[in-house]
Amino acid sequence: KQEVTQIPAALSVPEGENLVLNCSFTDSAIYNLQWFRQDPGKGLTSLLLIQSSQREQTSGRLNASLDKSSGRSTLYIAASQPGDSATYLCAVMDSNYQLIWGAGTKLIIKP
Amino acid sequence: NAGVTQTPKFRILKIGQSMTLQCTQDMNHNYMYWYRQDPGMGLKLIYYSVGAGITDKGEVPNGYNVSRSTTEDFPLRLELAAPSQTSVYFCASSSPGQGATNEKLFFGSGTQLSVL
């Protein structure tokens, strides 16, 4: 059974730092991996989607990588800003086309 | 740009009461989903629909029912509320659908439900 883990559960860093969020999954048979952002009282917003054949995707200051063989993905955030404070979730689409979700990493960027 | 709209945002129910969580989307998406999110846990799929008149169970369907009479609306019904159904509920939609691997999900803002 596919399981998705995000460690740490919470992270606090000073503004301006580059940071990496981690996502690991147990079964490499995935179609894609997606990163989402969740703000309090709001829904989830899709950030990046990496197909299983791809190694990375970039959007602005965000870069997501995928290593299927090791069951890992990272979300790199460059030059962090207070507005980046949110919970970041990753999800993998498994062989049944179902999305399996991690519990998220709560990120706090200190001004 | 309404996107996916959920109502209500908050609700408190007594054990045994019933309610319907409303979800509507204006993007003409075929696929719609209901998820629940418990504290410290990932999202769990309750039900999903691939189009009007078609629904299917997800990972945690017990205690819930859905209907899909139109493309736009996908209400979630709780018939006999139980404390275990205390959670945050999210509705989402996508196109062209779960069978395609390049889709993006669009989420509503969620309903925080407490059953006491």
mmCIF file with all atom_site columns, C-alpha atoms in Angstrom:
data_model
loop_
_atom_site.group_PDB
_atom_site.id
_atom_site.type_symbol
_atom_site.label_atom_id
_atom_site.label_alt_id
_atom_site.label_comp_id
_atom_site.label_asym_id
_atom_site.label_entity_id
_atom_site.label_seq_id
_atom_site.pdbx_PDB_ins_code
_atom_site.Cartn_x
_atom_site.Cartn_y
_atom_site.Cartn_z
_atom_site.occupancy
_atom_site.B_iso_or_equiv
_atom_site.pdbx_formal_charge
_atom_site.auth_seq_id
_atom_site.auth_comp_id
_atom_site.auth_asym_id
_atom_site.auth_atom_id
_atom_site.pdbx_PDB_model_num
ATOM 1   C CA . LYS A 1 1   ? 0.000   0.000  0.000   1.00 0.00 ? 1   LYS A CA 1
ATOM 2   C CA . GLN A 1 2   ? 1.353   3.396  -0.976  1.00 0.00 ? 2   GLN A CA 1
ATOM 3   C CA . GLU A 1 3   ? 2.281   5.643  1.925   1.00 0.00 ? 3   GLU A CA 1
ATOM 4   C CA . VAL A 1 4   ? 3.451   9.234  1.711   1.00 0.00 ? 4   VAL A CA 1
ATOM 5   C CA . THR A 1 5   ? 5.493   10.855 4.462   1.00 0.00 ? 5   THR A CA 1
ATOM 6   C CA . GLN A 1 6   ? 6.524   14.456 4.949   1.00 0.00 ? 6   GLN A CA 1
ATOM 7   C CA . ILE A 1 7   ? 9.231   15.301 7.437   1.00 0.00 ? 7   ILE A CA 1
ATOM 8   C CA . PRO A 1 8   ? 9.476   17.585 9.331   1.00 0.00 ? 8   PRO A CA 1
ATOM 9   C CA . ALA A 1 9   ? 5.891   18.301 10.322  1.00 0.00 ? 9   ALA A CA 1
ATOM 10  C CA . ALA A 1 10  ? 6.842   21.920 10.983  1.00 0.00 ? 10  ALA A CA 1
ATOM 11  C CA . LEU A 1 11  ? 9.712   24.179 9.991   1.00 0.00 ? 11  LEU A CA 1
ATOM 12  C CA . SER A 1 12  ? 10.593  27.760 10.957  1.00 0.00 ? 12  SER A CA 1
ATOM 13  C CA . VAL A 1 13  ? 13.269  29.721 9.099   1.00 0.00 ? 13  VAL A CA 1
ATOM 14  C CA . PRO A 1 14  ? 14.316  33.387 8.846   1.00 0.00 ? 14  PRO A CA 1
ATOM 15  C CA . GLU A 1 15  ? 13.224  35.399 5.861   1.00 0.00 ? 15  GLU A CA 1
ATOM 16  C CA . GLY A 1 16  ? 15.566  35.280 2.893   1.00 0.00 ? 16  GLY A CA 1
ATOM 17  C CA . GLU A 1 17  ? 16.843  31.759 3.448   1.00 0.00 ? 17  GLU A CA 1
ATOM 18  C CA . ASN A 1 18  ? 16.636  29.022 0.859   1.00 0.00 ? 18  ASN A CA 1
ATOM 19  C CA . LEU A 1 19  ? 14.887  25.915 2.153   1.00 0.00 ? 19  LEU A CA 1
ATOM 20  C CA . VAL A 1 20  ? 13.964  22.380 1.190   1.00 0.00 ? 20  VAL A CA 1
ATOM 21  C CA . LEU A 1 21  ? 10.811  20.453 2.049   1.00 0.00 ? 21  LEU A CA 1
ATOM 22  C CA . ASN A 1 22  ? 10.863  16.683 1.820   1.00 0.00 ? 22  ASN A CA 1
ATOM 23  C CA . CYS A 1 23  ? 8.355   14.106 0.646   1.00 0.00 ? 23  CYS A CA 1
ATOM 24  C CA . SER A 1 24  ? 8.916   10.354 0.539   1.00 0.00 ? 24  SER A CA 1
ATOM 25  C CA . PHE A 1 25  ? 6.747   7.549  -0.806  1.00 0.00 ? 25  PHE A CA 1
ATOM 26  C CA . THR A 1 26  ? 6.952   3.791  -0.442  1.00 0.00 ? 26  THR A CA 1
ATOM 27  C CA . ASP A 1 27  ? 5.938   2.532  -3.905  1.00 0.00 ? 27  ASP A CA 1
ATOM 28  C CA . SER A 1 28  ? 7.770   3.835  -6.962  1.00 0.00 ? 28  SER A CA 1
ATOM 29  C CA . ALA A 1 29  ? 4.867   2.879  -9.279  1.00 0.00 ? 29  ALA A CA 1
ATOM 30  C CA . ILE A 1 30  ? 3.407   6.358  -9.541  1.00 0.00 ? 30  ILE A CA 1
ATOM 31  C CA . TYR A 1 31  ? 2.047   8.417  -12.413 1.00 0.00 ? 31  TYR A CA 1
ATOM 32  C CA . ASN A 1 32  ? 2.913   11.790 -10.949 1.00 0.00 ? 32  ASN A CA 1
ATOM 33  C CA . LEU A 1 33  ? 3.748   13.705 -7.795  1.00 0.00 ? 33  LEU A CA 1
ATOM 34  C CA . GLN A 1 34  ? 2.139   16.998 -6.933  1.00 0.00 ? 34  GLN A CA 1
ATOM 35  C CA . TRP A 1 35  ? 2.922   19.744 -4.444  1.00 0.00 ? 35  TRP A CA 1
ATOM 36  C CA . PHE A 1 36  ? 0.170   21.865 -2.960  1.00 0.00 ? 36  PHE A CA 1
ATOM 37  C CA . ARG A 1 37  ? 0.017   24.867 -0.687  1.00 0.00 ? 37  ARG A CA 1
ATOM 38  C CA . GLN A 1 38  ? -2.655  25.197 2.016   1.00 0.00 ? 38  GLN A CA 1
ATOM 39  C CA . ASP A 1 39  ? -3.405  28.491 3.733   1.00 0.00 ? 39  ASP A CA 1
ATOM 40  C CA . PRO A 1 40  ? -5.513  28.619 6.934   1.00 0.00 ? 40  PRO A CA 1
ATOM 41  C CA . GLY A 1 41  ? -9.213  28.867 6.169   1.00 0.00 ? 41  GLY A CA 1
ATOM 42  C CA . LYS A 1 42  ? -8.600  28.394 2.484   1.00 0.00 ? 42  LYS A CA 1
ATOM 43  C CA . GLY A 1 43  ? -8.481  25.504 0.120   1.00 0.00 ? 43  GLY A CA 1
ATOM 44  C CA . LEU A 1 44  ? -5.422  23.893 -1.382  1.00 0.00 ? 44  LEU A CA 1
ATOM 45  C CA . THR A 1 45  ? -3.624  25.448 -4.314  1.00 0.00 ? 45  THR A CA 1
ATOM 46  C CA . SER A 1 46  ? -1.696  23.355 -6.803  1.00 0.00 ? 46  SER A CA 1
ATOM 47  C CA . LEU A 1 47  ? 1.944   24.477 -7.063  1.00 0.00 ? 47  LEU A CA 1
ATOM 48  C CA . LEU A 1 48  ? 3.799   21.968 -9.201  1.00 0.00 ? 48  LEU A CA 1
ATOM 49  C CA . LEU A 1 49  ? 3.068   18.648 -10.878 1.00 0.00 ? 49  LEU A CA 1
ATOM 50  C CA . ILE A 1 50  ? 5.913   16.317 -11.884 1.00 0.00 ? 50  ILE A CA 1
ATOM 51  C CA . GLN A 1 51  ? 5.158   13.460 -14.236 1.00 0.00 ? 51  GLN A CA 1
ATOM 52  C CA . SER A 1 52  ? 6.822   10.133 -13.421 1.00 0.00 ? 52  SER A CA 1
ATOM 53  C CA . SER A 1 53  ? 9.095   10.506 -16.454 1.00 0.00 ? 53  SER A CA 1
ATOM 54  C CA . GLN A 1 54  ? 10.310  13.928 -15.346 1.00 0.00 ? 54  GLN A CA 1
ATOM 55  C CA . ARG A 1 55  ? 13.036  14.821 -12.859 1.00 0.00 ? 55  ARG A CA 1
ATOM 56  C CA . GLU A 1 56  ? 11.996  18.340 -11.903 1.00 0.00 ? 56  GLU A CA 1
ATOM 57  C CA . GLN A 1 57  ? 9.609   21.221 -12.442 1.00 0.00 ? 57  GLN A CA 1
ATOM 58  C CA . THR A 1 58  ? 10.112  24.908 -11.766 1.00 0.00 ? 58  THR A CA 1
ATOM 59  C CA . SER A 1 59  ? 7.749   27.790 -11.140 1.00 0.00 ? 59  SER A CA 1
ATOM 60  C CA . GLY A 1 60  ? 9.232   31.111 -10.083 1.00 0.00 ? 60  GLY A CA 1
ATOM 61  C CA . ARG A 1 61  ? 11.127  30.620 -6.820  1.00 0.00 ? 61  ARG A CA 1
ATOM 62  C CA . LEU A 1 62  ? 9.889   27.049 -6.493  1.00 0.00 ? 62  LEU A CA 1
ATOM 63  C CA . ASN A 1 63  ? 11.659  23.976 -7.799  1.00 0.00 ? 63  ASN A CA 1
ATOM 64  C CA . ALA A 1 64  ? 10.398  20.449 -7.251  1.00 0.00 ? 64  ALA A CA 1
ATOM 65  C CA . SER A 1 65  ? 12.469  17.361 -7.938  1.00 0.00 ? 65  SER A CA 1
ATOM 66  C CA . LEU A 1 66  ? 11.494  13.727 -8.223  1.00 0.00 ? 66  LEU A CA 1
ATOM 67  C CA . ASP A 1 67  ? 13.619  10.610 -7.726  1.00 0.00 ? 67  ASP A CA 1
ATOM 68  C CA . LYS A 1 68  ? 11.290  7.671  -8.266  1.00 0.00 ? 68  LYS A CA 1
ATOM 69  C CA . SER A 1 69  ? 13.892  5.016  -7.617  1.00 0.00 ? 69  SER A CA 1
ATOM 70  C CA . SER A 1 70  ? 14.547  6.297  -4.110  1.00 0.00 ? 70  SER A CA 1
ATOM 71  C CA . GLY A 1 71  ? 10.936  7.306  -3.473  1.00 0.00 ? 71  GLY A CA 1
ATOM 72  C CA . ARG A 1 72  ? 11.747  10.938 -2.778  1.00 0.00 ? 72  ARG A CA 1
ATOM 73  C CA . SER A 1 73  ? 10.739  14.405 -3.832  1.00 0.00 ? 73  SER A CA 1
ATOM 74  C CA . THR A 1 74  ? 11.932  17.778 -2.631  1.00 0.00 ? 74  THR A CA 1
ATOM 75  C CA . LEU A 1 75  ? 10.391  21.210 -2.902  1.00 0.00 ? 75  LEU A CA 1
ATOM 76  C CA . TYR A 1 76  ? 13.047  23.916 -2.954  1.00 0.00 ? 76  TYR A CA 1
ATOM 77  C CA . ILE A 1 77  ? 11.983  27.452 -2.094  1.00 0.00 ? 77  ILE A CA 1
ATOM 78  C CA . ALA A 1 78  ? 14.506  30.169 -2.913  1.00 0.00 ? 78  ALA A CA 1
ATOM 79  C CA . ALA A 1 79  ? 14.803  33.465 -1.043  1.00 0.00 ? 79  ALA A CA 1
ATOM 80  C CA . SER A 1 80  ? 11.918  32.721 1.303   1.00 0.00 ? 80  SER A CA 1
ATOM 81  C CA . GLN A 1 81  ? 9.402   35.446 2.161   1.00 0.00 ? 81  GLN A CA 1
ATOM 82  C CA . PRO A 1 82  ? 6.846   35.782 4.985   1.00 0.00 ? 82  PRO A CA 1
ATOM 83  C CA . GLY A 1 83  ? 4.137   35.250 2.362   1.00 0.00 ? 83  GLY A CA 1
ATOM 84  C CA . ASP A 1 84  ? 5.485   31.735 1.813   1.00 0.00 ? 84  ASP A CA 1
ATOM 85  C CA . SER A 1 85  ? 4.230   30.774 5.278   1.00 0.00 ? 85  SER A CA 1
ATOM 86  C CA . ALA A 1 86  ? 1.684   27.995 4.777   1.00 0.00 ? 86  ALA A CA 1
ATOM 87  C CA . THR A 1 87  ? 1.341   24.235 4.972   1.00 0.00 ? 87  THR A CA 1
ATOM 88  C CA . TYR A 1 88  ? 2.835   22.392 2.018   1.00 0.00 ? 88  TYR A CA 1
ATOM 89  C CA . LEU A 1 89  ? 1.432   19.008 1.033   1.00 0.00 ? 89  LEU A CA 1
ATOM 90  C CA . CYS A 1 90  ? 2.627   16.486 -1.456  1.00 0.00 ? 90  CYS A CA 1
ATOM 91  C CA . ALA A 1 91  ? 0.530   13.809 -3.105  1.00 0.00 ? 91  ALA A CA 1
ATOM 92  C CA . VAL A 1 92  ? 1.360   10.945 -5.443  1.00 0.00 ? 92  VAL A CA 1
ATOM 93  C CA . MET A 1 93  ? -0.951  9.477  -8.057  1.00 0.00 ? 93  MET A CA 1
ATOM 94  C CA . ASP A 1 94  ? -0.690  5.725  -7.630  1.00 0.00 ? 94  ASP A CA 1
ATOM 95  C CA . SER A 1 95  ? -1.168  2.933  -10.150 1.00 0.00 ? 95  SER A CA 1
ATOM 96  C CA . ASN A 1 96  ? -4.951  3.106  -9.596  1.00 0.00 ? 96  ASN A CA 1
ATOM 97  C CA . TYR A 1 97  ? -5.011  6.822  -10.472 1.00 0.00 ? 97  TYR A CA 1
ATOM 98  C CA . GLN A 1 98  ? -5.763  7.639  -6.838  1.00 0.00 ? 98  GLN A CA 1
ATOM 99  C CA . LEU A 1 99  ? -4.051  10.526 -5.072  1.00 0.00 ? 99  LEU A CA 1
ATOM 100 C CA . ILE A 1 100 ? -2.284  9.489  -1.858  1.00 0.00 ? 100 ILE A CA 1
ATOM 101 C CA . TRP A 1 101 ? -1.493  12.420 0.397   1.00 0.00 ? 101 TRP A CA 1
ATOM 102 C CA . GLY A 1 102 ? 1.185   13.282 2.908   1.00 0.00 ? 102 GLY A CA 1
ATOM 103 C CA . ALA A 1 103 ? 0.227   15.028 6.155   1.00 0.00 ? 103 ALA A CA 1
ATOM 104 C CA . GLY A 1 104 ? 2.064   18.208 5.185   1.00 0.00 ? 104 GLY A CA 1
ATOM 105 C CA . THR A 1 105 ? 4.862   20.431 6.468   1.00 0.00 ? 105 THR A CA 1
ATOM 106 C CA . LYS A 1 106 ? 3.832   23.647 8.219   1.00 0.00 ? 106 LYS A CA 1
ATOM 107 C CA . LEU A 1 107 ? 6.291   26.327 7.156   1.00 0.00 ? 107 LEU A CA 1
ATOM 108 C CA . ILE A 1 108 ? 6.782   29.578 9.056   1.00 0.00 ? 108 ILE A CA 1
ATOM 109 C CA . ILE A 1 109 ? 8.991   32.284 7.602   1.00 0.00 ? 109 ILE A CA 1
ATOM 110 C CA . LYS A 1 110 ? 10.100  34.737 10.289  1.00 0.00 ? 110 LYS A CA 1
ATOM 111 C CA . PRO A 1 111 ? 10.464  38.397 9.203   1.00 0.00 ? 111 PRO A CA 1
ATOM 112 C CA . ASN B 2 1   ? -13.623 33.589 -11.107 1.00 0.00 ? 1   ASN B CA 1
ATOM 113 C CA . ALA B 2 2   ? -15.656 31.647 -8.537  1.00 0.00 ? 2   ALA B CA 1
ATOM 114 C CA . GLY B 2 3   ? -13.964 28.267 -9.131  1.00 0.00 ? 3   GLY B CA 1
ATOM 115 C CA . VAL B 2 4   ? -15.109 25.739 -6.521  1.00 0.00 ? 4   VAL B CA 1
ATOM 116 C CA . THR B 2 5   ? -17.537 27.046 -3.906  1.00 0.00 ? 5   THR B CA 1
ATOM 117 C CA . GLN B 2 6   ? -18.357 25.195 -0.687  1.00 0.00 ? 6   GLN B CA 1
ATOM 118 C CA . THR B 2 7   ? -21.006 26.007 1.889   1.00 0.00 ? 7   THR B CA 1
ATOM 119 C CA . PRO B 2 8   ? -21.199 26.281 4.829   1.00 0.00 ? 8   PRO B CA 1
ATOM 120 C CA . LYS B 2 9   ? -17.719 27.201 6.078   1.00 0.00 ? 9   LYS B CA 1
ATOM 121 C CA . PHE B 2 10  ? -18.430 26.056 9.625   1.00 0.00 ? 10  PHE B CA 1
ATOM 122 C CA . ARG B 2 11  ? -21.041 23.822 11.200  1.00 0.00 ? 11  ARG B CA 1
ATOM 123 C CA . ILE B 2 12  ? -21.673 22.188 14.544  1.00 0.00 ? 12  ILE B CA 1
ATOM 124 C CA . LEU B 2 13  ? -23.914 19.133 14.601  1.00 0.00 ? 13  LEU B CA 1
ATOM 125 C CA . LYS B 2 14  ? -25.279 17.029 17.393  1.00 0.00 ? 14  LYS B CA 1
ATOM 126 C CA . ILE B 2 15  ? -24.815 13.264 17.238  1.00 0.00 ? 15  ILE B CA 1
ATOM 127 C CA . GLY B 2 16  ? -27.469 11.737 15.015  1.00 0.00 ? 16  GLY B CA 1
ATOM 128 C CA . GLN B 2 17  ? -28.298 14.903 13.098  1.00 0.00 ? 17  GLN B CA 1
ATOM 129 C CA . SER B 2 18  ? -28.114 15.087 9.328   1.00 0.00 ? 18  SER B CA 1
ATOM 130 C CA . MET B 2 19  ? -26.771 17.722 6.994   1.00 0.00 ? 19  MET B CA 1
ATOM 131 C CA . THR B 2 20  ? -25.672 18.349 3.435   1.00 0.00 ? 20  THR B CA 1
ATOM 132 C CA . LEU B 2 21  ? -22.413 20.000 2.467   1.00 0.00 ? 21  LEU B CA 1
ATOM 133 C CA . GLN B 2 22  ? -22.832 21.897 -0.756  1.00 0.00 ? 22  GLN B CA 1
ATOM 134 C CA . CYS B 2 23  ? -20.243 22.105 -3.528  1.00 0.00 ? 23  CYS B CA 1
ATOM 135 C CA . THR B 2 24  ? -20.543 23.788 -6.884  1.00 0.00 ? 24  THR B CA 1
ATOM 136 C CA . GLN B 2 25  ? -18.002 24.561 -9.591  1.00 0.00 ? 25  GLN B CA 1
ATOM 137 C CA . ASP B 2 26  ? -18.263 26.843 -12.604 1.00 0.00 ? 26  ASP B CA 1
ATOM 138 C CA . MET B 2 27  ? -15.338 25.493 -14.642 1.00 0.00 ? 27  MET B CA 1
ATOM 139 C CA . ASN B 2 28  ? -17.340 22.799 -16.441 1.00 0.00 ? 28  ASN B CA 1
ATOM 140 C CA . HIS B 2 29  ? -15.140 20.112 -14.915 1.00 0.00 ? 29  HIS B CA 1
ATOM 141 C CA . ASN B 2 30  ? -16.285 16.542 -15.307 1.00 0.00 ? 30  ASN B CA 1
ATOM 142 C CA . TYR B 2 31  ? -14.540 15.132 -12.262 1.00 0.00 ? 31  TYR B CA 1
ATOM 143 C CA . MET B 2 32  ? -15.409 16.159 -8.727  1.00 0.00 ? 32  MET B CA 1
ATOM 144 C CA . TYR B 2 33  ? -14.183 14.871 -5.383  1.00 0.00 ? 33  TYR B CA 1
ATOM 145 C CA . TRP B 2 34  ? -14.907 15.014 -1.689  1.00 0.00 ? 34  TRP B CA 1
ATOM 146 C CA . TYR B 2 35  ? -12.008 14.740 0.753   1.00 0.00 ? 35  TYR B CA 1
ATOM 147 C CA . ARG B 2 36  ? -11.765 14.905 4.500   1.00 0.00 ? 36  ARG B CA 1
ATOM 148 C CA . GLN B 2 37  ? -8.722  16.156 6.362   1.00 0.00 ? 37  GLN B CA 1
ATOM 149 C CA . ASP B 2 38  ? -8.158  15.176 9.977   1.00 0.00 ? 38  ASP B CA 1
ATOM 150 C CA . PRO B 2 39  ? -5.570  16.990 12.133  1.00 0.00 ? 39  PRO B CA 1
ATOM 151 C CA . GLY B 2 40  ? -2.035  15.855 11.351  1.00 0.00 ? 40  GLY B CA 1
ATOM 152 C CA . MET B 2 41  ? -3.207  13.544 8.585   1.00 0.00 ? 41  MET B CA 1
ATOM 153 C CA . GLY B 2 42  ? -3.245  13.596 4.824   1.00 0.00 ? 42  GLY B CA 1
ATOM 154 C CA . LEU B 2 43  ? -6.435  14.038 2.849   1.00 0.00 ? 43  LEU B CA 1
ATOM 155 C CA . LYS B 2 44  ? -8.657  10.987 2.489   1.00 0.00 ? 44  LYS B CA 1
ATOM 156 C CA . LEU B 2 45  ? -10.969 10.525 -0.487  1.00 0.00 ? 45  LEU B CA 1
ATOM 157 C CA . ILE B 2 46  ? -14.624 10.008 0.484   1.00 0.00 ? 46  ILE B CA 1
ATOM 158 C CA . TYR B 2 47  ? -16.435 9.905  -2.868  1.00 0.00 ? 47  TYR B CA 1
ATOM 159 C CA . TYR B 2 48  ? -15.786 11.039 -6.379  1.00 0.00 ? 48  TYR B CA 1
ATOM 160 C CA . SER B 2 49  ? -17.743 11.542 -9.578  1.00 0.00 ? 49  SER B CA 1
ATOM 161 C CA . VAL B 2 50  ? -16.627 11.332 -13.190 1.00 0.00 ? 50  VAL B CA 1
ATOM 162 C CA . GLY B 2 51  ? -19.684 13.109 -14.539 1.00 0.00 ? 51  GLY B CA 1
ATOM 163 C CA . ALA B 2 52  ? -23.363 13.821 -14.002 1.00 0.00 ? 52  ALA B CA 1
ATOM 164 C CA . GLY B 2 53  ? -25.187 10.723 -12.800 1.00 0.00 ? 53  GLY B CA 1
ATOM 165 C CA . ILE B 2 54  ? -21.998 8.791  -11.974 1.00 0.00 ? 54  ILE B CA 1
ATOM 166 C CA . THR B 2 55  ? -20.491 8.483  -8.509  1.00 0.00 ? 55  THR B CA 1
ATOM 167 C CA . ASP B 2 56  ? -18.087 6.065  -6.855  1.00 0.00 ? 56  ASP B CA 1
ATOM 168 C CA . LYS B 2 57  ? -16.693 5.352  -3.416  1.00 0.00 ? 57  LYS B CA 1
ATOM 169 C CA . GLY B 2 58  ? -13.294 6.489  -2.311  1.00 0.00 ? 58  GLY B CA 1
ATOM 170 C CA . GLU B 2 59  ? -11.180 5.308  0.585   1.00 0.00 ? 59  GLU B CA 1
ATOM 171 C CA . VAL B 2 60  ? -13.514 6.332  3.461   1.00 0.00 ? 60  VAL B CA 1
ATOM 172 C CA . PRO B 2 61  ? -17.168 6.378  2.213   1.00 0.00 ? 61  PRO B CA 1
ATOM 173 C CA . ASN B 2 62  ? -18.945 4.957  5.268   1.00 0.00 ? 62  ASN B CA 1
ATOM 174 C CA . GLY B 2 63  ? -21.463 7.364  6.797   1.00 0.00 ? 63  GLY B CA 1
ATOM 175 C CA . TYR B 2 64  ? -21.683 9.536  3.692   1.00 0.00 ? 64  TYR B CA 1
ATOM 176 C CA . ASN B 2 65  ? -23.712 9.738  0.509   1.00 0.00 ? 65  ASN B CA 1
ATOM 177 C CA . VAL B 2 66  ? -23.376 11.817 -2.627  1.00 0.00 ? 66  VAL B CA 1
ATOM 178 C CA . SER B 2 67  ? -25.316 12.649 -5.746  1.00 0.00 ? 67  SER B CA 1
ATOM 179 C CA . ARG B 2 68  ? -24.377 14.284 -9.030  1.00 0.00 ? 68  ARG B CA 1
ATOM 180 C CA . SER B 2 69  ? -27.464 15.447 -10.892 1.00 0.00 ? 69  SER B CA 1
ATOM 181 C CA . THR B 2 70  ? -25.648 18.237 -12.755 1.00 0.00 ? 70  THR B CA 1
ATOM 182 C CA . THR B 2 71  ? -22.087 18.876 -13.892 1.00 0.00 ? 71  THR B CA 1
ATOM 183 C CA . GLU B 2 72  ? -21.831 21.861 -11.537 1.00 0.00 ? 72  GLU B CA 1
ATOM 184 C CA . ASP B 2 73  ? -23.063 20.428 -8.220  1.00 0.00 ? 73  ASP B CA 1
ATOM 185 C CA . PHE B 2 74  ? -21.770 17.612 -6.025  1.00 0.00 ? 74  PHE B CA 1
ATOM 186 C CA . PRO B 2 75  ? -23.393 17.657 -2.557  1.00 0.00 ? 75  PRO B CA 1
ATOM 187 C CA . LEU B 2 76  ? -22.177 15.446 0.290   1.00 0.00 ? 76  LEU B CA 1
ATOM 188 C CA . ARG B 2 77  ? -24.788 14.090 2.694   1.00 0.00 ? 77  ARG B CA 1
ATOM 189 C CA . LEU B 2 78  ? -24.186 13.019 6.283   1.00 0.00 ? 78  LEU B CA 1
ATOM 190 C CA . GLU B 2 79  ? -27.198 11.051 7.467   1.00 0.00 ? 79  GLU B CA 1
ATOM 191 C CA . LEU B 2 80  ? -26.479 10.216 11.126  1.00 0.00 ? 80  LEU B CA 1
ATOM 192 C CA . ALA B 2 81  ? -23.614 12.379 12.279  1.00 0.00 ? 81  ALA B CA 1
ATOM 193 C CA . ALA B 2 82  ? -21.053 10.755 14.561  1.00 0.00 ? 82  ALA B CA 1
ATOM 194 C CA . PRO B 2 83  ? -18.101 12.290 16.457  1.00 0.00 ? 83  PRO B CA 1
ATOM 195 C CA . SER B 2 84  ? -15.742 10.394 14.112  1.00 0.00 ? 84  SER B CA 1
ATOM 196 C CA . GLN B 2 85  ? -16.990 12.633 11.308  1.00 0.00 ? 85  GLN B CA 1
ATOM 197 C CA . THR B 2 86  ? -15.538 15.728 12.946  1.00 0.00 ? 86  THR B CA 1
ATOM 198 C CA . SER B 2 87  ? -13.139 16.933 10.300  1.00 0.00 ? 87  SER B CA 1
ATOM 199 C CA . VAL B 2 88  ? -12.468 19.510 7.620   1.00 0.00 ? 88  VAL B CA 1
ATOM 200 C CA . TYR B 2 89  ? -14.135 18.634 4.339   1.00 0.00 ? 89  TYR B CA 1
ATOM 201 C CA . PHE B 2 90  ? -12.839 19.744 0.970   1.00 0.00 ? 90  PHE B CA 1
ATOM 202 C CA . CYS B 2 91  ? -14.521 19.571 -2.379  1.00 0.00 ? 91  CYS B CA 1
ATOM 203 C CA . ALA B 2 92  ? -12.340 19.573 -5.489  1.00 0.00 ? 92  ALA B CA 1
ATOM 204 C CA . SER B 2 93  ? -12.751 19.370 -9.236  1.00 0.00 ? 93  SER B CA 1
ATOM 205 C CA . SER B 2 94  ? -10.535 18.625 -12.209 1.00 0.00 ? 94  SER B CA 1
ATOM 206 C CA . SER B 2 95  ? -10.537 18.162 -15.939 1.00 0.00 ? 95  SER B CA 1
ATOM 207 C CA . PRO B 2 96  ? -10.200 15.964 -17.926 1.00 0.00 ? 96  PRO B CA 1
ATOM 208 C CA . GLY B 2 97  ? -10.296 13.505 -15.086 1.00 0.00 ? 97  GLY B CA 1
ATOM 209 C CA . GLN B 2 98  ? -8.538  11.077 -12.796 1.00 0.00 ? 98  GLN B CA 1
ATOM 210 C CA . GLY B 2 99  ? -7.497  8.862  -15.670 1.00 0.00 ? 99  GLY B CA 1
ATOM 211 C CA . ALA B 2 100 ? -5.285  11.584 -17.058 1.00 0.00 ? 100 ALA B CA 1
ATOM 212 C CA . THR B 2 101 ? -2.004  12.119 -15.277 1.00 0.00 ? 101 THR B CA 1
ATOM 213 C CA . ASN B 2 102 ? -1.495  15.749 -16.133 1.00 0.00 ? 102 ASN B CA 1
ATOM 214 C CA . GLU B 2 103 ? -4.550  17.164 -14.450 1.00 0.00 ? 103 GLU B CA 1
ATOM 215 C CA . LYS B 2 104 ? -4.615  19.787 -11.740 1.00 0.00 ? 104 LYS B CA 1
ATOM 216 C CA . LEU B 2 105 ? -7.054  19.804 -8.872  1.00 0.00 ? 105 LEU B CA 1
ATOM 217 C CA . PHE B 2 106 ? -8.964  22.911 -7.899  1.00 0.00 ? 106 PHE B CA 1
ATOM 218 C CA . PHE B 2 107 ? -10.172 23.035 -4.294  1.00 0.00 ? 107 PHE B CA 1
ATOM 219 C CA . GLY B 2 108 ? -12.931 24.788 -2.422  1.00 0.00 ? 108 GLY B CA 1
ATOM 220 C CA . SER B 2 109 ? -12.104 26.615 0.815   1.00 0.00 ? 109 SER B CA 1
ATOM 221 C CA . GLY B 2 110 ? -13.373 23.821 3.026   1.00 0.00 ? 110 GLY B CA 1
ATOM 222 C CA . THR B 2 111 ? -16.070 23.148 5.606   1.00 0.00 ? 111 THR B CA 1
ATOM 223 C CA . GLN B 2 112 ? -15.054 22.728 9.234   1.00 0.00 ? 112 GLN B CA 1
ATOM 224 C CA . LEU B 2 113 ? -17.525 20.310 10.808  1.00 0.00 ? 113 LEU B CA 1
ATOM 225 C CA . SER B 2 114 ? -17.761 19.423 14.480  1.00 0.00 ? 114 SER B CA 1
ATOM 226 C CA . VAL B 2 115 ? -20.048 16.666 15.753  1.00 0.00 ? 115 VAL B CA 1
ATOM 227 C CA . LEU B 2 116 ? -20.709 16.887 19.485  1.00 0.00 ? 116 LEU B CA 1
#
